[in-house]
């Protein structure tokens, strides 16, 4: 059956992650070669749509980008078209809904459908556009792995690989100097990266937002290890981890951003506290943006390719306003309206937490 969709636009929104180019490639190649569609690339996420910055993507534009990190389209994690800040000359900020103008921009180019590659912020806007009548398909990205509706997002495996490799390296220097090494990883309000990288690197303690920690438990662990002659300890801490009854550590607040809070700084805080209490030498390392960069792992390239092709298959079957997902190893989709405004946290009884506890990993509780 011939597809009614003749032209699509693709965009990457939110924080970048490895595998974005693999999705752009899969979407564009499938659209052009299998369905003879015209493909537009929107630059810098929803900001580019608001500013009418989009260009036609040809087959050759997406060749040789499968293994490339970042996104050839650019991305942006500070723009919500439904609440776009307009700053007056006097510096006063007024928020305006510019979504109608975005829809007009797409209509003027005769674009029938939008493929939004992004995380929870992008999907919340995508769902709102869908509600206004736009045909939208979402593709789940984020190193944080916290998008509701899917078991996994692309970019996560690469971030975990990068973090685990970094922790392996930190282990040797921690061992030489008999130090307590505290490694802070990203993940926002979910502990997926910390949990997976911590288990993969055999870390002694994993601190995640879902399990508030007690400082005494962590100090007891590193002290006991030291007393037993284990001359160093490795603690992996998610940027969103917090002490029982305490608060997350905020690095920065961007008031104009749809998600203004940027977490960070917990490793330094813990290093000072643990050092003071135990008198052991402590050091803090924040892995930061290195987790979002570089070449996607083969796992992420495959997942991204499958997601991109699945997005096109849904559109050509007349399915719309859904997020492509992987559930129980199978590709499927869920309504965007169900995904909007939610995040997926690590369940406290997750099998990997149970396995980690079985091998004596401390969660600080
Ligand atoms: O969502 C991806 C992510 O890297 C989070 O892990 C982190 O908290 C946040 O983005 C950082 O955002 P920014 O790029 O705005 O500093």
mmCIF file of C-alpha atoms and ligand atoms in Angstrom:
data_model
loop_
_atom_site.group_PDB
_atom_site.id
_atom_site.type_symbol
_atom_site.label_atom_id
_atom_site.label_comp_id
_atom_site.label_asym_id
_atom_site.label_seq_id
_atom_site.Cartn_x
_atom_site.Cartn_y
_atom_site.Cartn_z
ATOM 1 C CA UNK A 1 0.000 0.000 0.000
ATOM 2 C CA UNK A 2 1.434 3.390 -0.949
ATOM 3 C CA UNK A 3 2.262 5.678 1.932
ATOM 4 C CA UNK A 4 0.193 8.830 2.258
ATOM 5 C CA UNK A 5 3.167 10.544 3.807
ATOM 6 C CA UNK A 6 5.325 12.187 1.164
ATOM 7 C CA UNK A 7 7.579 14.344 3.253
ATOM 8 C CA UNK A 8 8.916 14.145 6.814
ATOM 9 C CA UNK A 9 11.088 16.246 9.081
ATOM 10 C CA UNK A 10 13.499 14.821 11.622
ATOM 11 C CA UNK A 11 14.914 16.570 14.676
ATOM 12 C CA UNK A 12 17.121 15.774 17.667
ATOM 13 C CA UNK A 13 16.141 17.452 20.951
ATOM 14 C CA UNK A 14 17.497 17.546 24.496
ATOM 15 C CA UNK A 15 21.014 16.684 25.631
ATOM 16 C CA UNK A 16 22.966 14.918 22.906
ATOM 17 C CA UNK A 17 24.040 11.289 23.163
ATOM 18 C CA UNK A 18 25.858 8.674 21.098
ATOM 19 C CA UNK A 19 23.590 7.097 18.477
ATOM 20 C CA UNK A 20 21.662 10.200 17.367
ATOM 21 C CA UNK A 21 23.335 10.126 13.968
ATOM 22 C CA UNK A 22 22.567 6.428 13.623
ATOM 23 C CA UNK A 23 18.840 7.225 14.015
ATOM 24 C CA UNK A 24 19.003 10.185 11.604
ATOM 25 C CA UNK A 25 20.698 7.875 9.083
ATOM 26 C CA UNK A 26 18.150 5.070 9.537
ATOM 27 C CA UNK A 27 15.160 7.422 9.286
ATOM 28 C CA UNK A 28 16.533 9.266 6.243
ATOM 29 C CA UNK A 29 17.764 6.245 4.306
ATOM 30 C CA UNK A 30 14.525 4.299 4.909
ATOM 31 C CA UNK A 31 12.376 7.293 3.976
ATOM 32 C CA UNK A 32 14.286 8.030 0.778
ATOM 33 C CA UNK A 33 15.127 4.573 -0.535
ATOM 34 C CA UNK A 34 12.174 2.492 0.651
ATOM 35 C CA UNK A 35 9.365 5.055 0.551
ATOM 36 C CA UNK A 36 10.616 7.772 -1.855
ATOM 37 C CA UNK A 37 9.883 10.480 0.683
ATOM 38 C CA UNK A 38 11.459 13.894 0.979
ATOM 39 C CA UNK A 39 13.330 14.382 4.267
ATOM 40 C CA UNK A 40 13.964 17.645 6.078
ATOM 41 C CA UNK A 41 16.433 18.044 8.928
ATOM 42 C CA UNK A 42 15.508 20.562 11.625
ATOM 43 C CA UNK A 43 18.553 22.223 13.182
ATOM 44 C CA UNK A 44 19.118 22.442 16.955
ATOM 45 C CA UNK A 45 15.890 20.749 18.061
ATOM 46 C CA UNK A 46 12.744 22.787 18.644
ATOM 47 C CA UNK A 47 14.811 25.997 18.598
ATOM 48 C CA UNK A 48 15.515 25.449 14.888
ATOM 49 C CA UNK A 49 11.833 24.842 14.217
ATOM 50 C CA UNK A 50 10.908 28.081 15.994
ATOM 51 C CA UNK A 51 13.605 29.957 14.072
ATOM 52 C CA UNK A 52 12.644 28.237 10.769
ATOM 53 C CA UNK A 53 16.072 26.635 10.386
ATOM 54 C CA UNK A 54 15.549 23.427 8.434
ATOM 55 C CA UNK A 55 17.134 21.985 5.323
ATOM 56 C CA UNK A 56 16.596 19.045 2.987
ATOM 57 C CA UNK A 57 18.561 15.915 3.888
ATOM 58 C CA UNK A 58 19.826 13.840 0.988
ATOM 59 C CA UNK A 59 20.980 10.233 1.032
ATOM 60 C CA UNK A 60 24.638 11.289 0.902
ATOM 61 C CA UNK A 61 24.185 13.670 3.839
ATOM 62 C CA UNK A 62 23.647 10.682 6.087
ATOM 63 C CA UNK A 63 26.358 8.413 4.702
ATOM 64 C CA UNK A 64 29.330 7.693 6.974
ATOM 65 C CA UNK A 65 27.635 8.970 10.120
ATOM 66 C CA UNK A 66 26.582 5.683 11.743
ATOM 67 C CA UNK A 67 29.553 5.574 14.094
ATOM 68 C CA UNK A 68 29.782 9.330 14.631
ATOM 69 C CA UNK A 69 28.941 10.738 18.072
ATOM 70 C CA UNK A 70 26.846 13.906 18.519
ATOM 71 C CA UNK A 71 24.225 14.908 15.971
ATOM 72 C CA UNK A 72 24.723 16.350 12.492
ATOM 73 C CA UNK A 73 21.517 18.359 13.059
ATOM 74 C CA UNK A 74 22.571 19.941 16.351
ATOM 75 C CA UNK A 75 20.476 19.792 19.509
ATOM 76 C CA UNK A 76 19.106 22.010 22.243
ATOM 77 C CA UNK A 77 17.817 21.263 25.735
ATOM 78 C CA UNK A 78 16.588 24.693 26.756
ATOM 79 C CA UNK A 79 13.651 25.277 24.393
ATOM 80 C CA UNK A 80 9.980 24.464 24.828
ATOM 81 C CA UNK A 81 7.839 25.814 21.934
ATOM 82 C CA UNK A 82 4.814 25.889 24.243
ATOM 83 C CA UNK A 83 6.616 28.152 26.723
ATOM 84 C CA UNK A 84 9.196 30.082 24.760
ATOM 85 C CA UNK A 85 10.886 32.971 26.609
ATOM 86 C CA UNK A 86 10.784 36.359 24.889
ATOM 87 C CA UNK A 87 13.110 38.897 26.487
ATOM 88 C CA UNK A 88 12.206 42.580 26.134
ATOM 89 C CA UNK A 89 14.801 45.349 25.683
ATOM 90 C CA UNK A 90 14.340 46.162 29.366
ATOM 91 C CA UNK A 91 15.299 42.545 30.159
ATOM 92 C CA UNK A 92 11.778 41.460 31.144
ATOM 93 C CA UNK A 93 10.912 37.868 30.267
ATOM 94 C CA UNK A 94 7.504 36.851 28.899
ATOM 95 C CA UNK A 95 6.730 33.235 28.016
ATOM 96 C CA UNK A 96 4.820 32.698 24.767
ATOM 97 C CA UNK A 97 3.275 29.646 23.093
ATOM 98 C CA UNK A 98 4.873 29.628 19.609
ATOM 99 C CA UNK A 99 3.652 26.146 18.644
ATOM 100 C CA UNK A 100 1.208 27.450 15.997
ATOM 101 C CA UNK A 101 4.029 29.183 14.192
ATOM 102 C CA UNK A 102 6.033 25.889 14.272
ATOM 103 C CA UNK A 103 3.092 24.030 12.726
ATOM 104 C CA UNK A 104 2.812 26.726 10.027
ATOM 105 C CA UNK A 105 6.529 26.384 9.229
ATOM 106 C CA UNK A 106 6.088 22.654 8.666
ATOM 107 C CA UNK A 107 2.922 23.165 6.616
ATOM 108 C CA UNK A 108 4.648 25.771 4.418
ATOM 109 C CA UNK A 109 7.254 23.145 3.478
ATOM 110 C CA UNK A 110 4.484 20.543 2.963
ATOM 111 C CA UNK A 111 5.933 18.364 5.694
ATOM 112 C CA UNK A 112 3.417 15.654 6.639
ATOM 113 C CA UNK A 113 5.039 14.206 9.750
ATOM 114 C CA UNK A 114 7.677 14.936 12.354
ATOM 115 C CA UNK A 115 10.131 12.384 13.770
ATOM 116 C CA UNK A 116 11.263 13.659 17.185
ATOM 117 C CA UNK A 117 14.369 11.987 18.571
ATOM 118 C CA UNK A 118 14.615 12.930 22.223
ATOM 119 C CA UNK A 119 14.075 12.343 25.909
ATOM 120 C CA UNK A 120 11.265 13.260 28.281
ATOM 121 C CA UNK A 121 11.338 17.032 27.600
ATOM 122 C CA UNK A 122 11.224 16.520 23.824
ATOM 123 C CA UNK A 123 8.469 13.894 24.148
ATOM 124 C CA UNK A 124 6.371 16.209 26.320
ATOM 125 C CA UNK A 125 6.463 18.840 23.551
ATOM 126 C CA UNK A 126 5.987 16.139 20.890
ATOM 127 C CA UNK A 127 2.829 14.944 22.693
ATOM 128 C CA UNK A 128 1.528 18.510 22.853
ATOM 129 C CA UNK A 129 2.121 18.950 19.094
ATOM 130 C CA UNK A 130 0.333 15.636 18.477
ATOM 131 C CA UNK A 131 -2.632 16.950 20.484
ATOM 132 C CA UNK A 132 -2.742 19.937 18.135
ATOM 133 C CA UNK A 133 -3.085 17.636 15.112
ATOM 134 C CA UNK A 134 0.502 17.222 13.953
ATOM 135 C CA UNK A 135 1.539 13.689 12.968
ATOM 136 C CA UNK A 136 4.437 12.835 15.258
ATOM 137 C CA UNK A 137 6.529 9.759 16.020
ATOM 138 C CA UNK A 138 9.009 9.777 18.901
ATOM 139 C CA UNK A 139 12.315 7.913 19.130
ATOM 140 C CA UNK A 140 13.685 7.384 22.668
ATOM 141 C CA UNK A 141 17.151 8.806 23.322
ATOM 142 C CA UNK A 142 19.107 9.639 26.452
ATOM 143 C CA UNK A 143 22.188 8.422 28.256
ATOM 144 C CA UNK A 144 20.079 8.551 31.444
ATOM 145 C CA UNK A 145 17.816 5.647 30.339
ATOM 146 C CA UNK A 146 14.975 7.317 32.232
ATOM 147 C CA UNK A 147 12.350 7.638 29.500
ATOM 148 C CA UNK A 148 9.024 6.160 30.532
ATOM 149 C CA UNK A 149 7.545 3.425 28.321
ATOM 150 C CA UNK A 150 10.737 1.794 27.032
ATOM 151 C CA UNK A 151 13.070 -0.686 28.738
ATOM 152 C CA UNK A 152 16.041 1.031 27.173
ATOM 153 C CA UNK A 153 17.048 4.179 25.320
ATOM 154 C CA UNK A 154 19.927 4.378 22.861
ATOM 155 C CA UNK A 155 22.995 6.193 24.201
ATOM 156 C CA UNK A 156 22.751 4.477 27.579
ATOM 157 C CA UNK A 157 24.969 1.527 26.692
ATOM 158 C CA UNK A 158 27.711 3.852 25.414
ATOM 159 C CA UNK A 159 27.532 6.026 28.538
ATOM 160 C CA UNK A 160 27.763 2.951 30.784
ATOM 161 C CA UNK A 161 30.712 1.638 28.748
ATOM 162 C CA UNK A 162 32.515 4.993 29.014
ATOM 163 C CA UNK A 163 31.853 5.226 32.751
ATOM 164 C CA UNK A 164 32.894 1.613 33.459
ATOM 165 C CA UNK A 165 36.117 2.049 31.475
ATOM 166 C CA UNK A 166 36.901 5.257 33.375
ATOM 167 C CA UNK A 167 36.272 3.528 36.725
ATOM 168 C CA UNK A 168 38.613 0.676 35.692
ATOM 169 C CA UNK A 169 41.322 3.286 35.169
ATOM 170 C CA UNK A 170 40.566 5.054 38.437
ATOM 171 C CA UNK A 171 40.846 1.736 40.285
ATOM 172 C CA UNK A 172 44.552 1.424 39.480
ATOM 173 C CA UNK A 173 45.419 4.882 40.756
ATOM 174 C CA UNK A 174 43.144 4.478 43.805
ATOM 175 C CA UNK A 175 44.952 1.243 44.572
ATOM 176 C CA UNK A 176 48.455 2.757 44.196
ATOM 177 C CA UNK A 177 47.638 5.604 46.583
ATOM 178 C CA UNK A 178 45.377 3.678 48.972
ATOM 179 C CA UNK A 179 42.576 6.156 48.437
ATOM 180 C CA UNK A 180 38.826 6.266 48.542
ATOM 181 C CA UNK A 181 37.843 7.261 45.000
ATOM 182 C CA UNK A 182 34.392 8.766 44.536
ATOM 183 C CA UNK A 183 33.209 8.821 40.931
ATOM 184 C CA UNK A 184 30.207 10.954 39.994
ATOM 185 C CA UNK A 185 28.197 9.909 36.959
ATOM 186 C CA UNK A 186 25.262 11.575 35.194
ATOM 187 C CA UNK A 187 21.673 10.336 35.096
ATOM 188 C CA UNK A 188 19.579 13.205 36.505
ATOM 189 C CA UNK A 189 16.922 11.858 38.874
ATOM 190 C CA UNK A 190 17.512 8.182 37.992
ATOM 191 C CA UNK A 191 20.398 5.900 38.953
ATOM 192 C CA UNK A 192 20.593 3.716 35.841
ATOM 193 C CA UNK A 193 24.095 4.790 34.763
ATOM 194 C CA UNK A 194 25.496 4.527 38.309
ATOM 195 C CA UNK A 195 23.909 1.111 38.865
ATOM 196 C CA UNK A 196 25.127 -0.402 35.592
ATOM 197 C CA UNK A 197 28.587 1.212 35.561
ATOM 198 C CA UNK A 198 29.015 0.394 39.245
ATOM 199 C CA UNK A 199 28.189 -3.281 38.769
ATOM 200 C CA UNK A 200 30.240 -3.521 35.555
ATOM 201 C CA UNK A 201 33.302 -2.093 37.307
ATOM 202 C CA UNK A 202 32.887 -4.066 40.528
ATOM 203 C CA UNK A 203 32.616 -0.876 42.572
ATOM 204 C CA UNK A 204 32.365 -1.278 46.346
ATOM 205 C CA UNK A 205 29.522 1.161 46.811
ATOM 206 C CA UNK A 206 26.834 2.476 44.456
ATOM 207 C CA UNK A 207 24.745 5.481 45.430
ATOM 208 C CA UNK A 208 21.584 6.188 43.432
ATOM 209 C CA UNK A 209 18.744 8.698 43.866
ATOM 210 C CA UNK A 210 16.220 5.912 44.407
ATOM 211 C CA UNK A 211 18.011 4.672 47.568
ATOM 212 C CA UNK A 212 18.868 7.607 49.849
ATOM 213 C CA UNK A 213 22.163 6.890 51.635
ATOM 214 C CA UNK A 214 23.379 7.200 55.244
ATOM 215 C CA UNK A 215 26.836 8.727 55.555
ATOM 216 C CA UNK A 216 27.646 6.413 58.499
ATOM 217 C CA UNK A 217 27.017 3.320 56.312
ATOM 218 C CA UNK A 218 29.452 4.522 53.652
ATOM 219 C CA UNK A 219 32.096 5.521 56.216
ATOM 220 C CA UNK A 220 31.693 2.157 57.979
ATOM 221 C CA UNK A 221 32.224 0.326 54.686
ATOM 222 C CA UNK A 222 35.413 2.157 53.673
ATOM 223 C CA UNK A 223 36.785 1.961 57.232
ATOM 224 C CA UNK A 224 36.094 -1.794 57.442
ATOM 225 C CA UNK A 225 37.753 -2.342 54.071
ATOM 226 C CA UNK A 226 40.774 -0.373 55.211
ATOM 227 C CA UNK A 227 40.918 -2.298 58.530
ATOM 228 C CA UNK A 228 40.830 -5.597 56.607
ATOM 229 C CA UNK A 229 43.853 -4.477 54.592
ATOM 230 C CA UNK A 230 41.924 -3.544 51.445
ATOM 231 C CA UNK A 231 43.840 -0.435 50.744
ATOM 232 C CA UNK A 232 41.342 1.398 48.572
ATOM 233 C CA UNK A 233 37.621 1.726 47.857
ATOM 234 C CA UNK A 234 35.610 2.777 44.830
ATOM 235 C CA UNK A 235 32.300 4.574 45.261
ATOM 236 C CA UNK A 236 30.124 5.358 42.242
ATOM 237 C CA UNK A 237 27.615 8.099 42.916
ATOM 238 C CA UNK A 238 24.787 9.245 40.642
ATOM 239 C CA UNK A 239 24.577 13.020 40.351
ATOM 240 C CA UNK A 240 21.051 12.827 41.795
ATOM 241 C CA UNK A 241 21.948 10.743 44.864
ATOM 242 C CA UNK A 242 21.067 12.236 48.226
ATOM 243 C CA UNK A 243 21.449 11.527 51.917
ATOM 244 C CA UNK A 244 18.441 10.159 53.775
ATOM 245 C CA UNK A 245 16.420 13.235 54.710
ATOM 246 C CA UNK A 246 18.753 15.427 52.632
ATOM 247 C CA UNK A 247 18.577 17.180 49.265
ATOM 248 C CA UNK A 248 20.145 16.612 45.850
ATOM 249 C CA UNK A 249 23.176 18.780 45.091
ATOM 250 C CA UNK A 250 22.350 21.410 42.460
ATOM 251 C CA UNK A 251 25.217 22.627 40.281
ATOM 252 C CA UNK A 252 23.357 25.369 38.404
ATOM 253 C CA UNK A 253 19.877 26.673 37.713
ATOM 254 C CA UNK A 254 18.891 27.966 34.273
ATOM 255 C CA UNK A 255 15.692 29.890 34.944
ATOM 256 C CA UNK A 256 14.619 30.138 31.290
ATOM 257 C CA UNK A 257 15.074 26.435 30.600
ATOM 258 C CA UNK A 258 12.012 24.109 30.675
ATOM 259 C CA UNK A 259 13.981 21.866 33.078
ATOM 260 C CA UNK A 260 15.966 24.520 34.988
ATOM 261 C CA UNK A 261 17.875 22.336 37.480
ATOM 262 C CA UNK A 262 21.335 20.972 36.628
ATOM 263 C CA UNK A 263 22.630 18.513 39.219
ATOM 264 C CA UNK A 264 26.286 18.044 40.149
ATOM 265 C CA UNK A 265 28.766 18.273 42.993
ATOM 266 C CA UNK A 266 27.785 15.301 45.151
ATOM 267 C CA UNK A 267 31.186 13.559 44.693
ATOM 268 C CA UNK A 268 33.105 16.551 46.052
ATOM 269 C CA UNK A 269 30.697 16.865 48.954
ATOM 270 C CA UNK A 270 31.035 13.183 49.844
ATOM 271 C CA UNK A 271 34.835 13.203 49.474
ATOM 272 C CA UNK A 272 35.108 15.998 52.035
ATOM 273 C CA UNK A 273 32.674 14.341 54.455
ATOM 274 C CA UNK A 274 34.160 10.838 54.195
ATOM 275 C CA UNK A 275 37.729 12.179 54.462
ATOM 276 C CA UNK A 276 36.883 14.185 57.538
ATOM 277 C CA UNK A 277 35.095 11.337 59.306
ATOM 278 C CA UNK A 278 37.414 8.427 58.452
ATOM 279 C CA UNK A 279 40.735 10.270 58.040
ATOM 280 C CA UNK A 280 41.258 8.153 54.906
ATOM 281 C CA UNK A 281 42.600 9.908 51.843
ATOM 282 C CA UNK A 282 39.696 10.627 49.484
ATOM 283 C CA UNK A 283 39.475 11.971 45.939
ATOM 284 C CA UNK A 284 36.474 12.959 43.803
ATOM 285 C CA UNK A 285 36.142 12.622 40.025
ATOM 286 C CA UNK A 286 33.200 13.896 38.009
ATOM 287 C CA UNK A 287 32.960 12.150 34.642
ATOM 288 C CA UNK A 288 30.568 14.760 33.223
ATOM 289 C CA UNK A 289 29.998 15.250 29.504
ATOM 290 C CA UNK A 290 32.520 12.606 28.472
ATOM 291 C CA UNK A 291 29.605 10.183 29.084
ATOM 292 C CA UNK A 292 27.602 11.871 26.307
ATOM 293 C CA UNK A 293 30.403 11.988 23.769
ATOM 294 C CA UNK A 294 32.201 9.709 21.368
ATOM 295 C CA UNK A 295 31.399 6.762 19.198
ATOM 296 C CA UNK A 296 28.266 4.748 19.989
ATOM 297 C CA UNK A 297 28.820 1.120 20.978
ATOM 298 C CA UNK A 298 27.690 -1.538 18.455
ATOM 299 C CA UNK A 299 24.700 -2.175 20.778
ATOM 300 C CA UNK A 300 23.621 1.479 20.526
ATOM 301 C CA UNK A 301 24.192 1.596 16.757
ATOM 302 C CA UNK A 302 21.942 -1.430 16.315
ATOM 303 C CA UNK A 303 19.280 -0.143 18.717
ATOM 304 C CA UNK A 304 19.318 3.302 17.082
ATOM 305 C CA UNK A 305 19.018 1.768 13.605
ATOM 306 C CA UNK A 306 16.117 -0.444 14.700
ATOM 307 C CA UNK A 307 14.357 2.510 16.338
ATOM 308 C CA UNK A 308 14.819 4.719 13.245
ATOM 309 C CA UNK A 309 13.501 2.104 10.828
ATOM 310 C CA UNK A 310 10.595 1.275 13.191
ATOM 311 C CA UNK A 311 9.621 4.969 13.300
ATOM 312 C CA UNK A 312 9.290 5.005 9.508
ATOM 313 C CA UNK A 313 7.393 1.713 9.433
ATOM 314 C CA UNK A 314 4.860 3.098 11.914
ATOM 315 C CA UNK A 315 4.358 6.279 9.895
ATOM 316 C CA UNK A 316 3.845 4.383 6.660
ATOM 317 C CA UNK A 317 1.268 2.135 8.345
ATOM 318 C CA UNK A 318 -0.696 5.234 9.286
ATOM 319 C CA UNK A 319 0.236 4.981 12.974
ATOM 320 C CA UNK A 320 0.908 8.328 14.630
ATOM 321 C CA UNK A 321 1.547 10.092 17.892
ATOM 322 C CA UNK A 322 3.421 7.198 19.441
ATOM 323 C CA UNK A 323 6.895 6.593 20.846
ATOM 324 C CA UNK A 324 8.892 3.691 19.441
ATOM 325 C CA UNK A 325 9.979 1.505 22.371
ATOM 326 C CA UNK A 326 11.781 -1.720 23.184
ATOM 327 C CA UNK A 327 9.917 -3.853 25.693
ATOM 328 C CA UNK A 328 10.963 -7.339 26.728
ATOM 329 C CA UNK A 329 13.350 -7.419 23.787
ATOM 330 C CA UNK A 330 10.661 -6.540 21.235
ATOM 331 C CA UNK A 331 10.141 -3.331 19.278
ATOM 332 C CA UNK A 332 6.718 -1.801 19.778
ATOM 333 C CA UNK A 333 5.236 1.605 20.520
ATOM 334 C CA UNK A 334 3.299 3.480 23.208
ATOM 335 C CA UNK A 335 1.144 6.635 22.947
ATOM 336 C CA UNK A 336 3.153 9.849 23.352
ATOM 337 C CA UNK A 337 0.437 11.117 25.669
ATOM 338 C CA UNK A 338 1.348 8.354 28.145
ATOM 339 C CA UNK A 339 5.039 9.261 28.087
ATOM 340 C CA UNK A 340 4.709 13.029 28.528
ATOM 341 C CA UNK A 341 5.806 14.416 31.862
ATOM 342 C CA UNK A 342 6.988 11.095 33.315
ATOM 343 C CA UNK A 343 10.390 9.553 34.025
ATOM 344 C CA UNK A 344 11.396 5.964 34.688
ATOM 345 C CA UNK A 345 13.380 5.401 37.856
ATOM 346 C CA UNK A 346 15.253 2.316 39.046
ATOM 347 C CA UNK A 347 12.902 0.089 41.084
ATOM 348 C CA UNK A 348 14.418 -0.616 44.515
ATOM 349 C CA UNK A 349 13.970 -4.356 43.905
ATOM 350 C CA UNK A 350 15.508 -4.270 40.411
ATOM 351 C CA UNK A 351 17.261 -7.613 39.678
ATOM 352 C CA UNK A 352 20.591 -5.832 39.162
ATOM 353 C CA UNK A 353 20.360 -4.247 42.618
ATOM 354 C CA UNK A 354 19.649 -7.708 44.052
ATOM 355 C CA UNK A 355 22.642 -9.174 42.175
ATOM 356 C CA UNK A 356 24.893 -6.339 43.336
ATOM 357 C CA UNK A 357 23.787 -6.810 46.940
ATOM 358 C CA UNK A 358 24.475 -10.547 46.606
ATOM 359 C CA UNK A 359 28.115 -9.785 45.784
ATOM 360 C CA UNK A 360 28.335 -7.436 48.791
ATOM 361 C CA UNK A 361 27.979 -4.126 46.983
ATOM 362 C CA UNK A 362 26.908 -1.448 49.411
ATOM 363 C CA UNK A 363 24.089 0.959 48.475
ATOM 364 C CA UNK A 364 24.707 3.179 51.473
ATOM 365 C CA UNK A 365 21.383 2.266 53.097
HETATM 366 O O1 LIG B 1 19.923 14.177 30.197
HETATM 367 C C1 LIG B 1 21.252 14.032 29.859
HETATM 368 C C2 LIG B 1 22.140 14.799 30.823
HETATM 369 O O2 LIG B 1 23.483 14.609 30.439
HETATM 370 C C3 LIG B 1 21.944 14.451 32.292
HETATM 371 O O3 LIG B 1 22.554 13.258 32.659
HETATM 372 C C4 LIG B 1 22.508 15.689 32.948
HETATM 373 O O4 LIG B 1 21.972 15.849 34.235
HETATM 374 C C5 LIG B 1 22.081 16.785 32.016
HETATM 375 O O5 LIG B 1 21.852 16.187 30.754
HETATM 376 C C6 LIG B 1 23.067 17.898 31.854
HETATM 377 O O6 LIG B 1 22.472 18.900 31.097
HETATM 378 P P1 LIG B 1 23.270 20.083 30.403
HETATM 379 O O7 LIG B 1 23.805 19.574 29.095
HETATM 380 O O8 LIG B 1 22.233 21.141 30.179
HETATM 381 O O9 LIG B 1 24.348 20.532 31.341
#
